[in-house]
Tab-separated table of C-alpha atoms in Angstrom:
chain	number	residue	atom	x	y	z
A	220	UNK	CA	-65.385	-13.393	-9.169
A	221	UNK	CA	-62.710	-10.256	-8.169
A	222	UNK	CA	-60.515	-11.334	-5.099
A	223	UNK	CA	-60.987	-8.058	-3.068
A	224	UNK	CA	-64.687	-9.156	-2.833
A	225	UNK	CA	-63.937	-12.596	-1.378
A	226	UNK	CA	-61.579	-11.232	0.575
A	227	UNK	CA	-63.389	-8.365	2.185
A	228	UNK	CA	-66.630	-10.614	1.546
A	229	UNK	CA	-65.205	-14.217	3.818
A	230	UNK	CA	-62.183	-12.560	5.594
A	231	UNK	CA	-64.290	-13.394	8.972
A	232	UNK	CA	-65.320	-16.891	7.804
A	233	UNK	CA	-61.935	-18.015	7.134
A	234	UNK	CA	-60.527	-17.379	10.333
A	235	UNK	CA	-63.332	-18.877	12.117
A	236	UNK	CA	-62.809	-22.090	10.192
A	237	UNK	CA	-59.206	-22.147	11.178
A	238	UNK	CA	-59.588	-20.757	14.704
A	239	UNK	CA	-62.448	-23.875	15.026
A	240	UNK	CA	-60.073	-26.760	13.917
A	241	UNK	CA	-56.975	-25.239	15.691
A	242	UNK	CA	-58.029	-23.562	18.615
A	243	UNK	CA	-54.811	-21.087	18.506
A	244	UNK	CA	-54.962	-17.490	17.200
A	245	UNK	CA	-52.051	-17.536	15.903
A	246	UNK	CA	-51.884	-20.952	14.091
A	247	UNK	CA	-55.478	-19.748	12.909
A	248	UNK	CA	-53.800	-16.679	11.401
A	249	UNK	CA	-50.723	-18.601	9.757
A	250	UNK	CA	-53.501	-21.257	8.194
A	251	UNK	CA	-55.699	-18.220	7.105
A	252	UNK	CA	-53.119	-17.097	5.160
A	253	UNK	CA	-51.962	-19.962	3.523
A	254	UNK	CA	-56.030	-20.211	2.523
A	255	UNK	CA	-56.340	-17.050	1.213
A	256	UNK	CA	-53.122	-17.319	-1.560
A	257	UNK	CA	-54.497	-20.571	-2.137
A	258	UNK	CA	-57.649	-18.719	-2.973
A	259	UNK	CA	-55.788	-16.055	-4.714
A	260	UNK	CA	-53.764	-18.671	-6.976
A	261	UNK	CA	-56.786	-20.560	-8.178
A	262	UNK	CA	-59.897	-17.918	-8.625
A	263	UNK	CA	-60.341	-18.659	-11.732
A	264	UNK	CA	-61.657	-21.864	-10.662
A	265	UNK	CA	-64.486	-20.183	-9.021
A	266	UNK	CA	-67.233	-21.314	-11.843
A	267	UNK	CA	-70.013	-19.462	-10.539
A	268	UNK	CA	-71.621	-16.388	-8.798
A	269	UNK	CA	-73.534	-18.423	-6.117
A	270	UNK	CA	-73.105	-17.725	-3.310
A	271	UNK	CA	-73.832	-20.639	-1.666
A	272	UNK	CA	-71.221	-22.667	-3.760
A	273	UNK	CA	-68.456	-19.725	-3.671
A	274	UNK	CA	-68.428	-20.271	0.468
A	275	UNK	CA	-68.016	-23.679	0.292
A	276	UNK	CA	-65.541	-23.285	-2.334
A	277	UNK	CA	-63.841	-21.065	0.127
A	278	UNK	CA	-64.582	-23.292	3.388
A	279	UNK	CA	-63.021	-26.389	1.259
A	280	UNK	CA	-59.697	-23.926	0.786
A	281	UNK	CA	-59.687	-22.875	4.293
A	282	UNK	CA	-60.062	-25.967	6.371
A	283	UNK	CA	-56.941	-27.835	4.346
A	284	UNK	CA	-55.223	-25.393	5.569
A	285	UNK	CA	-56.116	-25.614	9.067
A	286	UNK	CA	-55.643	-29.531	8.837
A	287	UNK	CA	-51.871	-29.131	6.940
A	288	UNK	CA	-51.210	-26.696	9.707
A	289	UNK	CA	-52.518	-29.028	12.116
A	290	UNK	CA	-50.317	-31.672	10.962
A	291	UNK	CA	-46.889	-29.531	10.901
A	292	UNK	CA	-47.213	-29.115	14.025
A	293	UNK	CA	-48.058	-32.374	14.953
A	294	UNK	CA	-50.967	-31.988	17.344
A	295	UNK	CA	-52.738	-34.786	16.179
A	296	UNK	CA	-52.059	-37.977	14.658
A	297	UNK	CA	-55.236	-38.558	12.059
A	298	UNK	CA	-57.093	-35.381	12.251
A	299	UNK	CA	-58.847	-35.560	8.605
A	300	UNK	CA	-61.419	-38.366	10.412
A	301	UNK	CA	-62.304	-35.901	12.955
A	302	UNK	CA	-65.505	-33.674	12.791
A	303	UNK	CA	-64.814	-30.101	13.928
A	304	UNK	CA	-68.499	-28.637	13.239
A	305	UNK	CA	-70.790	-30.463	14.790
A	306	UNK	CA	-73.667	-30.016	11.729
A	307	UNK	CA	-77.680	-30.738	13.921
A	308	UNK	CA	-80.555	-32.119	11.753
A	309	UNK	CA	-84.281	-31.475	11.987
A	310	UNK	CA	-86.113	-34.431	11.727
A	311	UNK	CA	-87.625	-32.219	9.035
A	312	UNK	CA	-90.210	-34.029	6.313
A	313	UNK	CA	-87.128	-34.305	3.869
A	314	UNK	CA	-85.196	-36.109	6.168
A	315	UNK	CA	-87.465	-39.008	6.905
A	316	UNK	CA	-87.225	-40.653	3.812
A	317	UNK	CA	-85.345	-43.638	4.221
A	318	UNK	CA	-82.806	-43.481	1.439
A	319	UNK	CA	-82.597	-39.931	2.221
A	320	UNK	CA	-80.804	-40.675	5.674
A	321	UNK	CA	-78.956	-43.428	4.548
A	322	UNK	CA	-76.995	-41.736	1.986
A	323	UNK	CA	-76.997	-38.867	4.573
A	324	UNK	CA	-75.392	-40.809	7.149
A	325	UNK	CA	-72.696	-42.420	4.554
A	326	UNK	CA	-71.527	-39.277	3.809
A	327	UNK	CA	-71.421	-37.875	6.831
A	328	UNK	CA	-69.482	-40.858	7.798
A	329	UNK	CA	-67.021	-40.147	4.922
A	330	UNK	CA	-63.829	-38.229	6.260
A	331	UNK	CA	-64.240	-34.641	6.009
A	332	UNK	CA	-61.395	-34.735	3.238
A	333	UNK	CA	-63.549	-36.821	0.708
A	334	UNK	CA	-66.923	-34.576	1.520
A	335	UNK	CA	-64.804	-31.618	0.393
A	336	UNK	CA	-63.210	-33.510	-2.562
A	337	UNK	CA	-66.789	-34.627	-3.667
A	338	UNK	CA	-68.360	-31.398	-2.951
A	339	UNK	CA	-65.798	-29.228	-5.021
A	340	UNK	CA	-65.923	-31.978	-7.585
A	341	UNK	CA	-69.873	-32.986	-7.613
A	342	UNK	CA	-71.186	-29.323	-6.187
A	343	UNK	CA	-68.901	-26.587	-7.569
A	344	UNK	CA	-67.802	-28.732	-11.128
A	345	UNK	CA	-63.966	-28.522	-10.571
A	346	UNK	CA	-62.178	-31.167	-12.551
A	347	UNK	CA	-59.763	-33.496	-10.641
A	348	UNK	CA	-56.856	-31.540	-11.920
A	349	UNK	CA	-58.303	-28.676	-10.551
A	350	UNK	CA	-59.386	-30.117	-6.961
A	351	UNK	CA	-55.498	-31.311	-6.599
A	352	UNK	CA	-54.735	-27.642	-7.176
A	353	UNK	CA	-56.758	-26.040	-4.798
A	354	UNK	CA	-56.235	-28.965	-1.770
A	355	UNK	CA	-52.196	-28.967	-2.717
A	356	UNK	CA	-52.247	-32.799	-3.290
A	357	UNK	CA	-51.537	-35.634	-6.419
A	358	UNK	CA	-54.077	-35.853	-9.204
A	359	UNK	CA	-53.759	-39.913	-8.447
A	360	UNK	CA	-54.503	-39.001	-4.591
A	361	UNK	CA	-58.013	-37.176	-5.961
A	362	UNK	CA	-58.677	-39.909	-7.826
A	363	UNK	CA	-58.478	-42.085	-5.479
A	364	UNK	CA	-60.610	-40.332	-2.891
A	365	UNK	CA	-63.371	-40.247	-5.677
A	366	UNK	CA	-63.350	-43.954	-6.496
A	367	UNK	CA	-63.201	-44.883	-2.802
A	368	UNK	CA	-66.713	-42.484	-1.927
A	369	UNK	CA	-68.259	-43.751	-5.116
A	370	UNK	CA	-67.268	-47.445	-4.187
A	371	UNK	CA	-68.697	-46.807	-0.610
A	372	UNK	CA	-72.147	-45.168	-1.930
A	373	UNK	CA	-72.618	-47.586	-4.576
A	374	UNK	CA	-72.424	-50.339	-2.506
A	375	UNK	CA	-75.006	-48.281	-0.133
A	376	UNK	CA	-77.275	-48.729	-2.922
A	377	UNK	CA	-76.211	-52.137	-3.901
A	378	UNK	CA	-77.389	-53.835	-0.161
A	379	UNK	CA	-80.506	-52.006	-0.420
B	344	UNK	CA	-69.328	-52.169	-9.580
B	345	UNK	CA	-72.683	-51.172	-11.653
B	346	UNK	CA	-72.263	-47.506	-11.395
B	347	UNK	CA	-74.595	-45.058	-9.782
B	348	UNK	CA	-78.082	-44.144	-11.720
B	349	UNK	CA	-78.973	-40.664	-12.271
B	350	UNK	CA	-81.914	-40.740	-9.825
B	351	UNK	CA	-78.898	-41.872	-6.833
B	352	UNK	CA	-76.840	-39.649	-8.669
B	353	UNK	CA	-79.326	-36.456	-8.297
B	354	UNK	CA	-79.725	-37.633	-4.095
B	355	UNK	CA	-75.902	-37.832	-3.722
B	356	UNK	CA	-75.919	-34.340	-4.774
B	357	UNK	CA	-78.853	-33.033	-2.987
B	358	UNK	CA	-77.484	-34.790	0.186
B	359	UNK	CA	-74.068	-33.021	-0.273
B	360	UNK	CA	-75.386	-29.622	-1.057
B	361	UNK	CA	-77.751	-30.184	2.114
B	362	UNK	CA	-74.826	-31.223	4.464
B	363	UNK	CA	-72.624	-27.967	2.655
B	364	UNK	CA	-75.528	-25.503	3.901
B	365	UNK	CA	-75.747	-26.508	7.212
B	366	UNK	CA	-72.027	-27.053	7.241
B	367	UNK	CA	-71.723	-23.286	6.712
B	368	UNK	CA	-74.750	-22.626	8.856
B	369	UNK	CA	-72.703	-24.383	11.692
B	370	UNK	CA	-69.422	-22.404	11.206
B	371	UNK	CA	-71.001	-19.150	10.834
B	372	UNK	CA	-72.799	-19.308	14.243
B	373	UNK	CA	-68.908	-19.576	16.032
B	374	UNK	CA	-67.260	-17.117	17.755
B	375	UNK	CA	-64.902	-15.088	15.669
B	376	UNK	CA	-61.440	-14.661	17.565
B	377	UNK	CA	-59.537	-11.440	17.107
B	378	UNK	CA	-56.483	-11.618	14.556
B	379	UNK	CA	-54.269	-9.303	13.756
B	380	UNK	CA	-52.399	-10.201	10.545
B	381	UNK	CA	-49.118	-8.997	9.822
B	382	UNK	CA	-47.753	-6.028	8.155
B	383	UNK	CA	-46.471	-8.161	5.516
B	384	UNK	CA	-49.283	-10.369	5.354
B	385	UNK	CA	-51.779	-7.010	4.261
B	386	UNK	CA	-48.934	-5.695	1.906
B	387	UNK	CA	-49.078	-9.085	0.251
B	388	UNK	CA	-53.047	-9.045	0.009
B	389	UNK	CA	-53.176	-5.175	-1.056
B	390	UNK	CA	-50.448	-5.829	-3.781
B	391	UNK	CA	-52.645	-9.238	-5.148
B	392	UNK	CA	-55.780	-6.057	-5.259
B	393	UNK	CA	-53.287	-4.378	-7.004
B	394	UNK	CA	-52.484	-6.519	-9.524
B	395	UNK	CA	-56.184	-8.109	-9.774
B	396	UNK	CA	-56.784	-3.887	-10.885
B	397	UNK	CA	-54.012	-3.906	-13.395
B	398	UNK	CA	-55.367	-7.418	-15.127
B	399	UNK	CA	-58.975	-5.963	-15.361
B	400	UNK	CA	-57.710	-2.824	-17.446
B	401	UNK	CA	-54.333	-3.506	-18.825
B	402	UNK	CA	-54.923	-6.896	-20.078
B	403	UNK	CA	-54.292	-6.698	-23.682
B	404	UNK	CA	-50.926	-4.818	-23.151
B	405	UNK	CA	-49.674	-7.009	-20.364
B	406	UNK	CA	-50.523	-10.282	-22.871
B	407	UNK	CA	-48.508	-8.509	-25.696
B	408	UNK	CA	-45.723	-7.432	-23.559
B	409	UNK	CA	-45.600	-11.662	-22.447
B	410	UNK	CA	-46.102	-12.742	-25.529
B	411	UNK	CA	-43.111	-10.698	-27.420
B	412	UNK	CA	-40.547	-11.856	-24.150
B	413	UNK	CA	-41.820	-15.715	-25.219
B	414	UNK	CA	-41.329	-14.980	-29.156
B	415	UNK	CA	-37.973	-13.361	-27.880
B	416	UNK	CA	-36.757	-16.246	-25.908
B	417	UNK	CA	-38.016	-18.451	-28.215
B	418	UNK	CA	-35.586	-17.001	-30.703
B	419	UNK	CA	-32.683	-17.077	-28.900
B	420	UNK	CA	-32.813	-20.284	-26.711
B	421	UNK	CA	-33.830	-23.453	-28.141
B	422	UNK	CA	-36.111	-25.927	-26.540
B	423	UNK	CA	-33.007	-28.801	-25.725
B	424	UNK	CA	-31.216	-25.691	-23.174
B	425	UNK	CA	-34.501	-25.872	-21.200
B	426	UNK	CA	-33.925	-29.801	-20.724
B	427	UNK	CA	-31.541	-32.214	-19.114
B	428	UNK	CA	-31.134	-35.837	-19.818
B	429	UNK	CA	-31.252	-38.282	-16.854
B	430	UNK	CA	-31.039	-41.876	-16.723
B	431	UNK	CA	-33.988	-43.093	-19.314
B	432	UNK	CA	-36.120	-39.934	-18.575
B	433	UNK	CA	-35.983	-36.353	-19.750
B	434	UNK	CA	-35.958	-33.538	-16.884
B	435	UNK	CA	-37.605	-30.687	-17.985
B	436	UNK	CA	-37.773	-27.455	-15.428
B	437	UNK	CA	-41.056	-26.616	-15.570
B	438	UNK	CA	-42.776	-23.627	-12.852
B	439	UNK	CA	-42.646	-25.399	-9.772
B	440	UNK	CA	-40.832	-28.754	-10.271
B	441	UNK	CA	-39.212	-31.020	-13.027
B	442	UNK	CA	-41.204	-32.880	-15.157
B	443	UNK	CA	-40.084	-36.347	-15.979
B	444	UNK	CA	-41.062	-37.929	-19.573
B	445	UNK	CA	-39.408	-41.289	-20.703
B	446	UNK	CA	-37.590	-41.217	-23.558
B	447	UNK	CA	-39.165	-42.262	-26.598
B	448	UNK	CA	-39.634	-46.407	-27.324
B	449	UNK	CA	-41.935	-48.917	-28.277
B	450	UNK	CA	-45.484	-49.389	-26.843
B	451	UNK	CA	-45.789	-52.859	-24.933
B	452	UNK	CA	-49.018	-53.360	-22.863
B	453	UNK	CA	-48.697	-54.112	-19.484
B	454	UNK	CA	-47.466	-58.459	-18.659
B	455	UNK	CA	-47.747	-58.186	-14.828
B	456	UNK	CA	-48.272	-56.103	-11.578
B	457	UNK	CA	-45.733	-54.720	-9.323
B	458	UNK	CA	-46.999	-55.274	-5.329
B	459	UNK	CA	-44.790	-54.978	-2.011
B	460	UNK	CA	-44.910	-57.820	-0.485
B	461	UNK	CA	-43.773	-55.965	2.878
B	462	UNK	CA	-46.174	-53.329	3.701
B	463	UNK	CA	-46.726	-51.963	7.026
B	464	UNK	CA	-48.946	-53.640	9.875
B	465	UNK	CA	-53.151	-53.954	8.720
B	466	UNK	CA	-52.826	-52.663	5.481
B	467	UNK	CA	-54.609	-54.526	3.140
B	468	UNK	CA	-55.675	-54.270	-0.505
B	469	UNK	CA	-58.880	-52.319	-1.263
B	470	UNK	CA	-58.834	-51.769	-4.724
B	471	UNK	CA	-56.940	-53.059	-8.055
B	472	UNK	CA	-57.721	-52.081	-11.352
B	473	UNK	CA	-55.902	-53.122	-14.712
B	474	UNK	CA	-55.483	-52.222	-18.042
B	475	UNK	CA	-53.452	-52.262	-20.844
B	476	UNK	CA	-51.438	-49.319	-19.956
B	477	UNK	CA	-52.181	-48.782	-16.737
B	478	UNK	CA	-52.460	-50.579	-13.042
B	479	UNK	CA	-53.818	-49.374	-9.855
B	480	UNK	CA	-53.421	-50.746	-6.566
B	481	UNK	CA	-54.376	-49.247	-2.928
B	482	UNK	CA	-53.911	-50.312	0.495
B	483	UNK	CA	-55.604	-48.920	3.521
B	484	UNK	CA	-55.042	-50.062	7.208
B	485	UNK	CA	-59.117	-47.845	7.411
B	486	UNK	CA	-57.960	-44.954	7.831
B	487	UNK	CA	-54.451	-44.290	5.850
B	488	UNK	CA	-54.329	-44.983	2.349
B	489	UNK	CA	-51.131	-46.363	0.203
B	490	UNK	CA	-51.363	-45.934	-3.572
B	491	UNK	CA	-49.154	-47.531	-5.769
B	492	UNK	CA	-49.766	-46.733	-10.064
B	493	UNK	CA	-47.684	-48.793	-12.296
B	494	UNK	CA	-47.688	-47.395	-16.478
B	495	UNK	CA	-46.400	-48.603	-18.964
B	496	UNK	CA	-43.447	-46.013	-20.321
B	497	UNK	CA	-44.659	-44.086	-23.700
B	498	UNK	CA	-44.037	-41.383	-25.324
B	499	UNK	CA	-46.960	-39.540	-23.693
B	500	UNK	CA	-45.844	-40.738	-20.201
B	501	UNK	CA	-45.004	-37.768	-17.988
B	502	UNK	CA	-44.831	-36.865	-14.540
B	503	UNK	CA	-44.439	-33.412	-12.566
B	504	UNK	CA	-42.650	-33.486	-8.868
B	505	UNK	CA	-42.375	-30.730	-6.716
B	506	UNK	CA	-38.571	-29.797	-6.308
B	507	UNK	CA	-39.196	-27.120	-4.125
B	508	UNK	CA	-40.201	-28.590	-1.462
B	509	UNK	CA	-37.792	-29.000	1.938
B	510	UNK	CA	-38.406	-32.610	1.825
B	511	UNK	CA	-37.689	-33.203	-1.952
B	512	UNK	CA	-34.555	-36.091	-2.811
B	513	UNK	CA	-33.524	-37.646	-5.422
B	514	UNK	CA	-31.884	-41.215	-4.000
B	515	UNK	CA	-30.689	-44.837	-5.412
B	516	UNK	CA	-33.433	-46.981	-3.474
B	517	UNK	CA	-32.425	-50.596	-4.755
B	518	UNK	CA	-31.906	-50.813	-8.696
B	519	UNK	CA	-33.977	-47.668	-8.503
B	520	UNK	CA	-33.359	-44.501	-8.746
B	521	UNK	CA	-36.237	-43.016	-7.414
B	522	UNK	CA	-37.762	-39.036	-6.902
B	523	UNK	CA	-39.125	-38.344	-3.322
B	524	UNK	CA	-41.113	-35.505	-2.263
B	525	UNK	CA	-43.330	-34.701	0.940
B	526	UNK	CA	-46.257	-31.994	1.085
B	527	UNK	CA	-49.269	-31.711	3.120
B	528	UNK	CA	-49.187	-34.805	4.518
B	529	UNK	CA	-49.224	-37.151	1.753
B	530	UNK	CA	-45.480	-38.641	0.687
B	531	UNK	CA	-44.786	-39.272	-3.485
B	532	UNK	CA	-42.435	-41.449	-4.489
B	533	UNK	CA	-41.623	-41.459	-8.383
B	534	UNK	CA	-39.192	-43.804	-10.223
B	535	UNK	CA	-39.221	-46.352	-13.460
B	536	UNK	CA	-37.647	-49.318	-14.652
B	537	UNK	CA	-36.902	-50.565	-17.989
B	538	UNK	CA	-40.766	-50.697	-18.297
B	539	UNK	CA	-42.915	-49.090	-15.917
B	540	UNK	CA	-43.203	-45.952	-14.385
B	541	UNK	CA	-44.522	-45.746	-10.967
B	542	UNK	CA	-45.903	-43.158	-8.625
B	543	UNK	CA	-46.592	-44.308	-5.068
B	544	UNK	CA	-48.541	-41.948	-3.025
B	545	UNK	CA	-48.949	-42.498	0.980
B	546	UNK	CA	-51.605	-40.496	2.827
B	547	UNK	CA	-50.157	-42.190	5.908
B	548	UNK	CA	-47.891	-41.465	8.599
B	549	UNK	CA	-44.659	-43.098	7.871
B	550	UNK	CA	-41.217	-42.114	7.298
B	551	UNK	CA	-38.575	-42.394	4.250
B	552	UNK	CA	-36.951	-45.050	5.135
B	553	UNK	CA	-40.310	-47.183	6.351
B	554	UNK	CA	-41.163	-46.625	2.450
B	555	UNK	CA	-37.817	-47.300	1.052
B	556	UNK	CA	-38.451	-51.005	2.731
B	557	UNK	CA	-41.327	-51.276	1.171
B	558	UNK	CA	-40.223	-50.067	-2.212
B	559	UNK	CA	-37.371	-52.791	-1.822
B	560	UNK	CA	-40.246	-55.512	-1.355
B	561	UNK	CA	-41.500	-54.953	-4.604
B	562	UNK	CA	-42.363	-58.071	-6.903
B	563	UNK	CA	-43.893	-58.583	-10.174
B	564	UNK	CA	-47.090	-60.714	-10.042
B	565	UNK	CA	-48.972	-62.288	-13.051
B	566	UNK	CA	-52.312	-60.329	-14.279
B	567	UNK	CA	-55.856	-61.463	-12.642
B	568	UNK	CA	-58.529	-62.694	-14.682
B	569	UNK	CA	-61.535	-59.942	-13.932
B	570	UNK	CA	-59.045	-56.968	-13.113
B	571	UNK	CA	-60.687	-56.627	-9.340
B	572	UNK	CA	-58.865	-57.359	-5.906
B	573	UNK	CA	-56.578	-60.374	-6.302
B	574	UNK	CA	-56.790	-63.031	-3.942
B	575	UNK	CA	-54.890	-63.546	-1.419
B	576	UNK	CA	-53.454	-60.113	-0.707
């Protein structure tokens, strides 16, 4: 996967992640930035040519930004509990099978910090190592995110 | 905990890559706002192009020209002017930080757990696990997390801490003298005794000297039977 391609490829998706979280131009353009040397520094964890996977792998990058930006400058106090895209299901024929929506619902009541951490880890194949890399944070903290969403789904399964 | 079956396993996933889709569905369907980046900003990105160009064809000559400067330095410097002793760890310098190793001695497993028996208001603990070399223990308050790992020093013990960040110290916090460092909201605290080495990590928002207290409360407790959540805490 070449940089200039992302780049030219998300440039537009990037900034509307950032400008959706921090409603500011110019604290969009500071976080879009930070996203896209992120990006540049760890490419070669970029396992695949799906598409699919390479955008979230880049919407993952970009919204830590937005939420590290978001906490320099203090604008809220817990902001990783707080859902920025509001995401609208059809009751489609998927979707009414019963252990379908509860695992759904579990996850979409994870913070949005351990959905990324378990879709970079469980959807793109990063190692742990790797995730701390890309979100800037302590192998021990990505660890620890893991366990606890595991813990939580597990025990969704357990009470059923 | 049993451990999730491949079948859960396999809806986990399709769940996540479901929620990913529409995720993306959802931003792409905002407004873009106008941005203008700056000058410096698109020199930056056009110079990473550059260089991305350079890698793709020049490879091979930029990997011998690296590896004749390491055989070079390698030569000249030996591997002891790269490191500093402190206290009962090594510093090495290593790209971004200093990586502390203990120095050398013999293997004893772990004979109890470190806790702080001062923690800040509705934190509670939500997971302990134990092993020979290792213990983990995390509080949350249900929405903040504090993460303490206690390991028993080996040889093969090492940690890396960021040095270059603003926020980075290096202070006497009791008998310990302890490594503290502060980036994107989560706080790391490193340090060791005679036996242990601990990292504490706090996704929470509280300040230096709110975690020095707590560092101060520490005491050693004795090992639970089954390794889960001791009672009591």
């Amino acid at each position: 996967m070449k940089f200039s391609d992302l780049y030219y490829g998300y440039k537009d998706l990037v900034i509307k992640v950032t400008y959706n979280i921090l409603k500011d131009v110019y604290y969009a353009e500071d976080a879009s930035q930070v996203a896209w040397m992120n990006i540049a520094r760890n490419i070669n964890k970029i396992k695949t040519d799906n598409l699919k996977m390479v955008k979230s792998f880049v919407i993952c990058v970009a919204k830590n930004a937005a939420y590290n930006e978001l906490k320099k400058n203090k604008k809220h106090a817990v902001l990783e509990l707080k859902e920025y895209f509001q995401i609208e299901y059809e009751e489609d024929y998927i979707a009414k099978r019963e252990e379908y929506i509860l695992v759904r619902k579990a996850i979409l009541e994870f913070p949005e910090i351990v959905r990324d951490v378990f879709c970079l880890h469980y959807i793109n194949g990063l190692k742990v190592r790797e995730i701390a890399e890309v979100l800037n944070r302590t192998q021990s903290s990505i660890k620890s995110i893991l366990r606890r969403g595991r813990i939580r789904l597990e025990e969704l399964f357990t009470k059923e | 905990m049993m451990g999730l079956k491949n079948k859960q396993f396999d809806l986990i996933v399709q769940v996540l890559r479901d929620i990913n889709s529409r995720e993306v569905d959802a931003i792409e369907k905002t407004e873009s706002p106008n941005v203008a980046f700056s000058q410096n900003y698109d020199e930056t990105i056009q110079n990473i192009f550059k260089k991305e160009r350079v890698a793709k064809y020049n490879y091979k000559r930029i990997i011998s020209i690296i590896a004749a400067a390491v055989l070079i330095i390698a030569l000249t410097v030996t591997a002891f002017a790269f490191r500093k002793q402190i206290v009962d760890f090594i510093e090495t310098l290593v790209p971004g930080g200093v990586r502390l190793e203990p120095d050398g001695g013999e293997f004893k497993p772990v004979e109890g757990y470190y806790v702080f028996s001062k923690l800040p208001e509705a934190y509670e603990v939500t997971y302990h696990t134990e092993n020979k070399v290792q213990i983990e223990t995390e509080w949350t308050n249900g929405e903040n997390i504090i993460f303490l790992q206690q390991t028993v020093l080996t040889e093969r013990y090492q940690v890396d801490i960021d040095t270059e960040s603003e926020h980075y110290r290096k202070e006497k916090v009791g008998p310990y003298t302890v490594h503290y460092t502060y980036k994107y909201g989560t706080h790391t605290v490193v340090w060791e005794n005679d036996r242990y080495g601990f990292v504490l990590d706090c996704f929470a928002e509280l300040t230096w000297e709110e975690i020095k207290e707590m560092i101060l409360t520490m005491e050693v407790l004795p090992l639970s039977e089954d390794g889960g959540v001791p009672e009591g805490n």
